[in-house]
mmCIF file of C-alpha atoms in Angstrom:
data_model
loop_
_atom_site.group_PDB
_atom_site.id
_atom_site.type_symbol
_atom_site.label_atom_id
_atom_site.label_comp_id
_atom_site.label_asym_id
_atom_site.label_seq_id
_atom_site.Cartn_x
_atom_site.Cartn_y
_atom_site.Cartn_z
ATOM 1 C CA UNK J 444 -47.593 21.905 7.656
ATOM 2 C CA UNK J 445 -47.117 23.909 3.956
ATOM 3 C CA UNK J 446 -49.329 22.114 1.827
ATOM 4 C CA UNK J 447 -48.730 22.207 -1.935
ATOM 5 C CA UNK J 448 -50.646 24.736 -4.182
ATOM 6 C CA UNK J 449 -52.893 23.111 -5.839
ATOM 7 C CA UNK J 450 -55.712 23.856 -8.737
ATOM 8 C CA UNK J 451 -54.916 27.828 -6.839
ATOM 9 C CA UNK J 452 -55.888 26.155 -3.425
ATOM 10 C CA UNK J 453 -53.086 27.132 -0.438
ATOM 11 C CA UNK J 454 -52.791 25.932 2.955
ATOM 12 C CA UNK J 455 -50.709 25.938 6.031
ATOM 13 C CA UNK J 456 -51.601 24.711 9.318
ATOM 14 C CA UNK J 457 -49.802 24.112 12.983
ATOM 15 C CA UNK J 458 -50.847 23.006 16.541
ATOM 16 C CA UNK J 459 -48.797 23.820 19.235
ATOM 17 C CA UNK J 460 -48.885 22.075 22.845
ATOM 18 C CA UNK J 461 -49.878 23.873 25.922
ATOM 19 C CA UNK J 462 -47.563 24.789 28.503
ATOM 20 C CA UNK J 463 -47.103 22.467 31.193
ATOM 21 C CA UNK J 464 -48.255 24.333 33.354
ATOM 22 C CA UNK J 465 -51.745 24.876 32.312
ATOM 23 C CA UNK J 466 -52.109 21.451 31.542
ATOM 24 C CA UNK J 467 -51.743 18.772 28.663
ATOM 25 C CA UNK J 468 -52.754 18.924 25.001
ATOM 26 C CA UNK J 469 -52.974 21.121 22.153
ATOM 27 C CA UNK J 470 -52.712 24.693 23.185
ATOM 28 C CA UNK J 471 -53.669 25.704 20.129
ATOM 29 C CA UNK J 472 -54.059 25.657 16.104
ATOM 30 C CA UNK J 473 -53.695 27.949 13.458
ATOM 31 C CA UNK J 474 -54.780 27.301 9.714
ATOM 32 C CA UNK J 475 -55.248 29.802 6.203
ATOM 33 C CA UNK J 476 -56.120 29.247 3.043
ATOM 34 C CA UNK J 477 -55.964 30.700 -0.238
ATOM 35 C CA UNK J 478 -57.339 30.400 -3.219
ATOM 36 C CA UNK J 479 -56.047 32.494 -6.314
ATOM 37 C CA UNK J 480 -57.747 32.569 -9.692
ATOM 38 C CA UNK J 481 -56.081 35.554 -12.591
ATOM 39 C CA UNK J 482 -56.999 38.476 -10.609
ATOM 40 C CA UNK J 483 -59.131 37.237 -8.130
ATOM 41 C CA UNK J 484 -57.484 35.983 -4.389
ATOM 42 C CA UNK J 485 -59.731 34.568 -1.494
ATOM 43 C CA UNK J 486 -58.343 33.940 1.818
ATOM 44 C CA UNK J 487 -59.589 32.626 5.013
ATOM 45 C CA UNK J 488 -57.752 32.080 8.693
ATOM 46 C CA UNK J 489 -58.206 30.797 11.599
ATOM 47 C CA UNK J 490 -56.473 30.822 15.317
ATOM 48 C CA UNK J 491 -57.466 29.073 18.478
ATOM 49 C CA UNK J 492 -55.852 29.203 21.594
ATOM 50 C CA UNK J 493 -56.498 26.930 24.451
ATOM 51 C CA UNK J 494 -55.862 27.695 28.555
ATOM 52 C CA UNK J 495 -55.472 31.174 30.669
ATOM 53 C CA UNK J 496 -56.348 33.756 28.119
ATOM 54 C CA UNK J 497 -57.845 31.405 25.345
ATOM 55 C CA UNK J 498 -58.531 33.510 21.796
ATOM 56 C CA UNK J 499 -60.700 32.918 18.896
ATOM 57 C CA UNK J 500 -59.898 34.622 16.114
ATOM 58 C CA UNK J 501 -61.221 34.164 11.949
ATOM 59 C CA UNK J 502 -60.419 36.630 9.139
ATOM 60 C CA UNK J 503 -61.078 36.509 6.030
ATOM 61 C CA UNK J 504 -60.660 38.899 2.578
ATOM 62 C CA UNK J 505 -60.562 39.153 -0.948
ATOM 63 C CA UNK J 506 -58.693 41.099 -3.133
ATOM 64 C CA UNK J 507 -59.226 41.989 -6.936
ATOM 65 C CA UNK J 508 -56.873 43.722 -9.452
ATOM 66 C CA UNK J 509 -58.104 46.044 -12.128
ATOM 67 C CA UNK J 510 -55.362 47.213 -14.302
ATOM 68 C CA UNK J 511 -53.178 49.518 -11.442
ATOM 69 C CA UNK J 512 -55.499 49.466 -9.232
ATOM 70 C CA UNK J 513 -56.228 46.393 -6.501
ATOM 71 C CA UNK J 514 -59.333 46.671 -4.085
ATOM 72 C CA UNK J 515 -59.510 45.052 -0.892
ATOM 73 C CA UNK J 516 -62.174 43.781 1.571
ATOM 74 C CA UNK J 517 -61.844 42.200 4.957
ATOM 75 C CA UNK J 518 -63.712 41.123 7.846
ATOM 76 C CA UNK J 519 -62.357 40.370 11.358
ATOM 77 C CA UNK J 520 -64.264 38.518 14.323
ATOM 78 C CA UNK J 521 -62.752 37.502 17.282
ATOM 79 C CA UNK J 522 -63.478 36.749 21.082
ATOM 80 C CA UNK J 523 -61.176 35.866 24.245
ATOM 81 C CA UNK J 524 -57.321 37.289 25.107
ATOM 82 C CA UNK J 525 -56.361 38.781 28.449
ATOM 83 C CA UNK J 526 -57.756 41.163 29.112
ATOM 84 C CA UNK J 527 -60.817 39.629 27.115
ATOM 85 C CA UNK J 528 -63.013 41.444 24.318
ATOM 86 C CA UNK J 529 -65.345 40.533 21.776
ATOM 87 C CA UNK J 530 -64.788 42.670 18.263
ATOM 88 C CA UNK J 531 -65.604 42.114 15.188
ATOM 89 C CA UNK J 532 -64.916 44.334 12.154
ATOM 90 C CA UNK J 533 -64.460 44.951 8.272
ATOM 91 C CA UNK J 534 -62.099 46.963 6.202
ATOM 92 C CA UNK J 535 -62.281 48.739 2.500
ATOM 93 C CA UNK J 536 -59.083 49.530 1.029
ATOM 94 C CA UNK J 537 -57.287 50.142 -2.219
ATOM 95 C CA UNK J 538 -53.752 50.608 -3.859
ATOM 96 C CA UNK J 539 -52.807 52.412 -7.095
ATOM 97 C CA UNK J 540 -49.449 50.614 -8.747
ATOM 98 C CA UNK J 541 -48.692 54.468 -9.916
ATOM 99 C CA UNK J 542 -45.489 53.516 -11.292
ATOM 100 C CA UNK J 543 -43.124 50.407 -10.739
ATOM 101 C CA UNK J 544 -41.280 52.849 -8.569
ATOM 102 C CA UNK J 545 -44.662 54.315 -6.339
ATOM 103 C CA UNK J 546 -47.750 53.102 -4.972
ATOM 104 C CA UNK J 547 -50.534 54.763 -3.058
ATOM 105 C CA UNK J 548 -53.303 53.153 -1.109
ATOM 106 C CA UNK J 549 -56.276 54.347 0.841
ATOM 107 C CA UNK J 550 -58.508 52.527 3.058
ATOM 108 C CA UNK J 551 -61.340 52.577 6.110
ATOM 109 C CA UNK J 552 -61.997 50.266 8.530
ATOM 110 C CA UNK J 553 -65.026 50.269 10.701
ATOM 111 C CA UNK J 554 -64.067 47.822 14.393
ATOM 112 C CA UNK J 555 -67.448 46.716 16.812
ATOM 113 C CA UNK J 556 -67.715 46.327 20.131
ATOM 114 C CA UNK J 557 -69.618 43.036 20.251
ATOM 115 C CA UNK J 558 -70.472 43.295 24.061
ATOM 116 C CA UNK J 559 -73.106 46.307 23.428
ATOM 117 C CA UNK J 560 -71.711 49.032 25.224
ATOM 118 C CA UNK J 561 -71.027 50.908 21.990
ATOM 119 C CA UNK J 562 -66.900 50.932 22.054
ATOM 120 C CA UNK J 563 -66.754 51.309 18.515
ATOM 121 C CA UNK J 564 -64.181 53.130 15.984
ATOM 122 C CA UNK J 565 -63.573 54.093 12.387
ATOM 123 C CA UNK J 566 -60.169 54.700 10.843
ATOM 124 C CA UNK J 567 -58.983 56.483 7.950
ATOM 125 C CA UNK J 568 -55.882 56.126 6.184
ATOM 126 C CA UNK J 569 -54.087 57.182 3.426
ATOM 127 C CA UNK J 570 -50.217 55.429 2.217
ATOM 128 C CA UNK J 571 -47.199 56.431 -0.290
ATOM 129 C CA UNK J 572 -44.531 54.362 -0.829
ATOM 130 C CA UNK J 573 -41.438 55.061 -3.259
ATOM 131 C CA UNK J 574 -38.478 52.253 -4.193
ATOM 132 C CA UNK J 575 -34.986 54.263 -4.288
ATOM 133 C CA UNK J 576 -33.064 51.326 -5.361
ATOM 134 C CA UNK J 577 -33.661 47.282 -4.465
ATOM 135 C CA UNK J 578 -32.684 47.670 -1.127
ATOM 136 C CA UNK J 579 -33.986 51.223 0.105
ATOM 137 C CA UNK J 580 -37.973 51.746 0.211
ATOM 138 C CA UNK J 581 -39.405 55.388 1.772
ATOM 139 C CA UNK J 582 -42.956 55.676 3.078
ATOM 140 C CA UNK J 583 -45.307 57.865 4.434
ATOM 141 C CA UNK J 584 -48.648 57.192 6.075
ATOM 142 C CA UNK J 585 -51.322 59.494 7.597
ATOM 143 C CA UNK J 586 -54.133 58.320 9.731
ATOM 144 C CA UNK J 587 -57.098 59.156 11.614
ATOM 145 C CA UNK J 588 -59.168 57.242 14.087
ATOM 146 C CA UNK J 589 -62.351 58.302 15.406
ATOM 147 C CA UNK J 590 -63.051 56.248 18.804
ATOM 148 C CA UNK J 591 -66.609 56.220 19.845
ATOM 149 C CA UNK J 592 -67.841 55.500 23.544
ATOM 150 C CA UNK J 593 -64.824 54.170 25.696
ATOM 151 C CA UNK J 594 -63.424 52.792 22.918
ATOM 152 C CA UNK J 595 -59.365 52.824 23.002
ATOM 153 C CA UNK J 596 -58.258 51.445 19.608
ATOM 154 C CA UNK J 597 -55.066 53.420 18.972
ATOM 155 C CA UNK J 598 -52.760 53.460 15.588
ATOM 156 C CA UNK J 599 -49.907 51.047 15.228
ATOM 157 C CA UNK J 600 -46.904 51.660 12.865
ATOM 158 C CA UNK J 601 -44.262 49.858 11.274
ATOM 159 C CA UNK J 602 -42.441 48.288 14.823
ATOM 160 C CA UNK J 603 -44.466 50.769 16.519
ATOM 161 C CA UNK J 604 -46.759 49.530 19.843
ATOM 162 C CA UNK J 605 -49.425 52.535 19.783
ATOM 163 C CA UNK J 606 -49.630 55.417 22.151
ATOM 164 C CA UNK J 607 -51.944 55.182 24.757
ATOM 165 C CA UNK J 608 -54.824 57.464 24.167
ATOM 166 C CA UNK J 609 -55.281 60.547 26.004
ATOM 167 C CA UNK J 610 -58.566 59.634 27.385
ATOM 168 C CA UNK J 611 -61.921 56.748 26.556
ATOM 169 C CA UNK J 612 -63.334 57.625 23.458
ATOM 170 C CA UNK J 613 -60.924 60.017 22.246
ATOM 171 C CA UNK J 614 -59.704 60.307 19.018
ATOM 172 C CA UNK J 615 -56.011 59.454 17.197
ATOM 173 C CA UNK J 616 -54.585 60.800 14.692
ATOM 174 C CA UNK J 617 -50.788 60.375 13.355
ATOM 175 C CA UNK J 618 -48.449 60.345 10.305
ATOM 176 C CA UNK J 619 -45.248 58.651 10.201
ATOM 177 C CA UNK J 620 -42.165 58.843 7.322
ATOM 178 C CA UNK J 621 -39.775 56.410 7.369
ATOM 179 C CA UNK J 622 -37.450 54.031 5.050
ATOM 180 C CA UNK J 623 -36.662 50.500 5.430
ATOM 181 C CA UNK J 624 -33.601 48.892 4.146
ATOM 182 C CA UNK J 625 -33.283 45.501 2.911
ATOM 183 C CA UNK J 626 -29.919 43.767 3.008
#
Protein backbone atom coordinates (compact mmCIF):
# COMPACT_ATOMS: atom_id res chain seq x y z
CA UNK A 1 0.00 0.00 0.00
CA UNK A 2 1.35 3.76 -1.39
CA UNK A 3 -0.33 6.03 0.78
CA UNK A 4 -0.87 9.62 -0.39
CA UNK A 5 1.60 12.43 0.66
CA UNK A 6 0.16 14.26 2.90
CA UNK A 7 0.95 17.66 5.07
CA UNK A 8 4.96 16.11 3.83
CA UNK A 9 3.97 12.75 5.60
CA UNK A 10 4.88 9.45 3.14
CA UNK A 11 4.14 5.95 3.59
CA UNK A 12 4.23 2.58 2.02
CA UNK A 13 3.64 -0.62 3.61
CA UNK A 14 3.28 -4.59 2.52
CA UNK A 15 2.87 -8.01 4.28
CA UNK A 16 3.71 -10.91 2.54
CA UNK A 17 2.53 -14.62 3.49
CA UNK A 18 4.88 -17.26 4.58
CA UNK A 19 5.75 -20.08 2.54
CA UNK A 20 3.79 -23.06 2.93
CA UNK A 21 6.11 -24.76 4.02
CA UNK A 22 7.08 -23.08 7.15
CA UNK A 23 3.69 -22.65 8.04
CA UNK A 24 0.60 -20.19 7.76
CA UNK A 25 0.40 -16.42 8.16
CA UNK A 26 2.18 -13.35 7.54
CA UNK A 27 5.77 -14.00 6.76
CA UNK A 28 6.49 -10.73 7.05
CA UNK A 29 5.94 -6.73 6.83
CA UNK A 30 7.74 -3.95 5.65
CA UNK A 31 6.76 -0.17 6.27
CA UNK A 32 8.78 3.63 5.73
CA UNK A 33 7.94 6.81 6.21
CA UNK A 34 8.87 10.15 5.29
CA UNK A 35 8.38 13.28 6.24
CA UNK A 36 9.77 16.32 4.13
CA UNK A 37 9.65 19.92 5.26
CA UNK A 38 11.88 22.81 2.65
CA UNK A 39 15.16 21.35 3.28
CA UNK A 40 14.66 19.16 5.96
CA UNK A 41 13.69 15.07 5.15
CA UNK A 42 13.10 12.47 8.03
CA UNK A 43 12.72 8.91 7.30
CA UNK A 44 12.10 5.86 9.23
CA UNK A 45 11.78 1.88 8.10
CA UNK A 46 11.01 -1.03 9.22
CA UNK A 47 11.27 -4.97 8.09
CA UNK A 48 10.18 -8.09 9.85
CA UNK A 49 10.47 -11.40 8.73
CA UNK A 50 8.77 -14.34 10.21
CA UNK A 51 9.99 -18.38 10.06
CA UNK A 52 13.61 -20.13 9.34
CA UNK A 53 15.92 -17.19 9.32
CA UNK A 54 13.48 -14.48 10.81
CA UNK A 55 15.15 -10.65 10.55
CA UNK A 56 14.53 -7.51 12.33
CA UNK A 57 15.66 -4.73 10.81
CA UNK A 58 14.85 -0.48 11.56
CA UNK A 59 16.72 2.41 9.90
CA UNK A 60 16.28 5.55 10.10
CA UNK A 61 18.05 9.13 8.73
CA UNK A 62 17.79 12.59 8.06
CA UNK A 63 19.06 14.62 5.55
CA UNK A 64 19.48 18.54 5.33
CA UNK A 65 20.42 20.79 2.35
CA UNK A 66 22.52 23.88 2.70
CA UNK A 67 22.89 25.66 -0.50
CA UNK A 68 25.18 22.75 -2.63
CA UNK A 69 25.83 20.98 -0.04
CA UNK A 70 23.34 18.09 1.66
CA UNK A 71 24.47 16.29 4.98
CA UNK A 72 23.37 13.01 5.93
CA UNK A 73 22.93 10.92 9.13
CA UNK A 74 21.81 7.37 9.61
CA UNK A 75 21.48 4.75 12.06
CA UNK A 76 21.01 0.99 11.41
CA UNK A 77 19.94 -1.79 14.05
CA UNK A 78 19.12 -5.06 13.22
CA UNK A 79 19.04 -8.74 14.63
CA UNK A 80 18.24 -12.33 13.04
CA UNK A 81 19.10 -13.68 9.15
CA UNK A 82 20.87 -16.95 8.44
CA UNK A 83 23.52 -17.09 9.44
CA UNK A 84 22.26 -14.78 12.41
CA UNK A 85 24.00 -11.46 13.78
CA UNK A 86 23.14 -8.67 15.83
CA UNK A 87 24.64 -5.09 14.37
CA UNK A 88 23.80 -2.00 14.80
CA UNK A 89 25.42 1.10 13.27
CA UNK A 90 25.40 4.89 12.13
CA UNK A 91 26.67 6.73 9.15
CA UNK A 92 27.91 10.58 8.44
CA UNK A 93 27.94 11.56 4.96
CA UNK A 94 27.78 14.50 2.62
CA UNK A 95 27.41 15.55 -1.14
CA UNK A 96 28.55 18.75 -2.88
CA UNK A 97 26.00 19.59 -6.05
CA UNK A 98 29.47 21.04 -7.69
CA UNK A 99 27.81 21.72 -10.82
CA UNK A 100 24.46 20.43 -12.45
CA UNK A 101 26.84 18.26 -14.38
CA UNK A 102 29.15 16.82 -11.04
CA UNK A 103 28.68 15.88 -7.61
CA UNK A 104 31.04 14.68 -4.93
CA UNK A 105 30.21 13.06 -1.65
CA UNK A 106 32.15 11.80 1.30
CA UNK A 107 31.06 9.81 4.14
CA UNK A 108 32.01 7.32 7.34
CA UNK A 109 30.21 4.81 8.77
CA UNK A 110 31.02 3.20 12.04
CA UNK A 111 29.00 -0.85 12.12
CA UNK A 112 28.83 -2.76 15.97
CA UNK A 113 28.96 -6.00 16.80
CA UNK A 114 26.08 -6.16 19.28
CA UNK A 115 27.02 -9.71 20.63
CA UNK A 116 30.31 -8.30 22.53
CA UNK A 117 32.99 -10.00 20.93
CA UNK A 118 34.25 -6.74 19.43
CA UNK A 119 33.59 -7.51 15.43
CA UNK A 120 33.43 -4.03 14.69
CA UNK A 121 34.42 -1.79 11.47
CA UNK A 122 34.75 1.73 10.16
CA UNK A 123 34.55 2.72 6.51
CA UNK A 124 35.69 5.55 4.59
CA UNK A 125 34.57 6.70 1.39
CA UNK A 126 34.91 9.21 -0.97
CA UNK A 127 32.38 9.53 -4.57
CA UNK A 128 32.50 11.58 -8.07
CA UNK A 129 29.96 11.41 -10.35
CA UNK A 130 29.78 13.34 -13.85
CA UNK A 131 26.41 13.43 -16.33
CA UNK A 132 27.77 13.14 -20.11
CA UNK A 133 24.43 13.53 -21.59
CA UNK A 134 20.72 12.31 -20.11
CA UNK A 135 21.40 8.91 -20.63
CA UNK A 136 25.26 8.33 -19.85
CA UNK A 137 26.45 8.97 -16.07
CA UNK A 138 30.47 8.10 -15.13
CA UNK A 139 31.53 7.47 -11.54
CA UNK A 140 34.25 6.79 -9.47
CA UNK A 141 34.38 5.68 -5.85
CA UNK A 142 37.29 4.91 -3.46
CA UNK A 143 36.92 3.18 -0.20
CA UNK A 144 38.50 1.94 2.81
CA UNK A 145 37.33 -0.34 5.54
CA UNK A 146 39.08 -0.96 8.63
CA UNK A 147 37.67 -4.40 10.21
CA UNK A 148 38.39 -4.81 13.82
CA UNK A 149 38.41 -8.29 15.70
CA UNK A 150 36.91 -11.07 13.35
CA UNK A 151 34.94 -8.75 11.83
CA UNK A 152 34.31 -9.52 7.90
CA UNK A 153 32.30 -6.55 6.58
CA UNK A 154 33.60 -6.25 3.01
CA UNK A 155 32.77 -3.34 0.26
CA UNK A 156 29.89 -3.75 -2.11
CA UNK A 157 29.65 -1.88 -5.49
CA UNK A 158 27.23 -0.98 -7.95
CA UNK A 159 25.89 -4.94 -8.90
CA UNK A 160 28.89 -5.98 -7.14
CA UNK A 161 28.53 -8.97 -4.19
CA UNK A 162 31.91 -8.12 -2.18
CA UNK A 163 35.09 -10.08 -2.17
CA UNK A 164 35.61 -12.26 0.51
CA UNK A 165 38.24 -10.93 2.79
CA UNK A 166 41.58 -12.30 2.93
CA UNK A 167 41.44 -13.19 6.50
CA UNK A 168 39.07 -12.12 10.17
CA UNK A 169 39.72 -8.75 10.92
CA UNK A 170 41.48 -7.71 7.95
CA UNK A 171 41.10 -4.73 6.22
CA UNK A 172 39.39 -3.68 2.53
CA UNK A 173 40.11 -1.32 0.52
CA UNK A 174 38.88 -0.72 -3.29
CA UNK A 175 38.02 1.86 -6.01
CA UNK A 176 35.82 1.22 -8.81
CA UNK A 177 35.08 3.53 -12.27
CA UNK A 178 32.32 2.80 -14.13
CA UNK A 179 29.28 4.40 -16.28
CA UNK A 180 25.75 3.50 -16.33
CA UNK A 181 23.49 4.05 -19.19
CA UNK A 182 19.96 4.82 -19.04
CA UNK A 183 17.71 3.95 -21.96
Amino acid sequence: WIAPTVAGFDFTGMAALRDPGDGNGIGGYYVSTKYTLDALQLSYARQQTHGDGALRANLAGASYLFGPVRGYVALFNGDGGSPRYHDDGVSLSASWAISPLARASLGFAHARDRSGEGNNADQFSVAFEYTLSRSLLMYFTAADLENRGNATFTLRGVNVTGLPVAYPGAPVRGVQFGMIERF
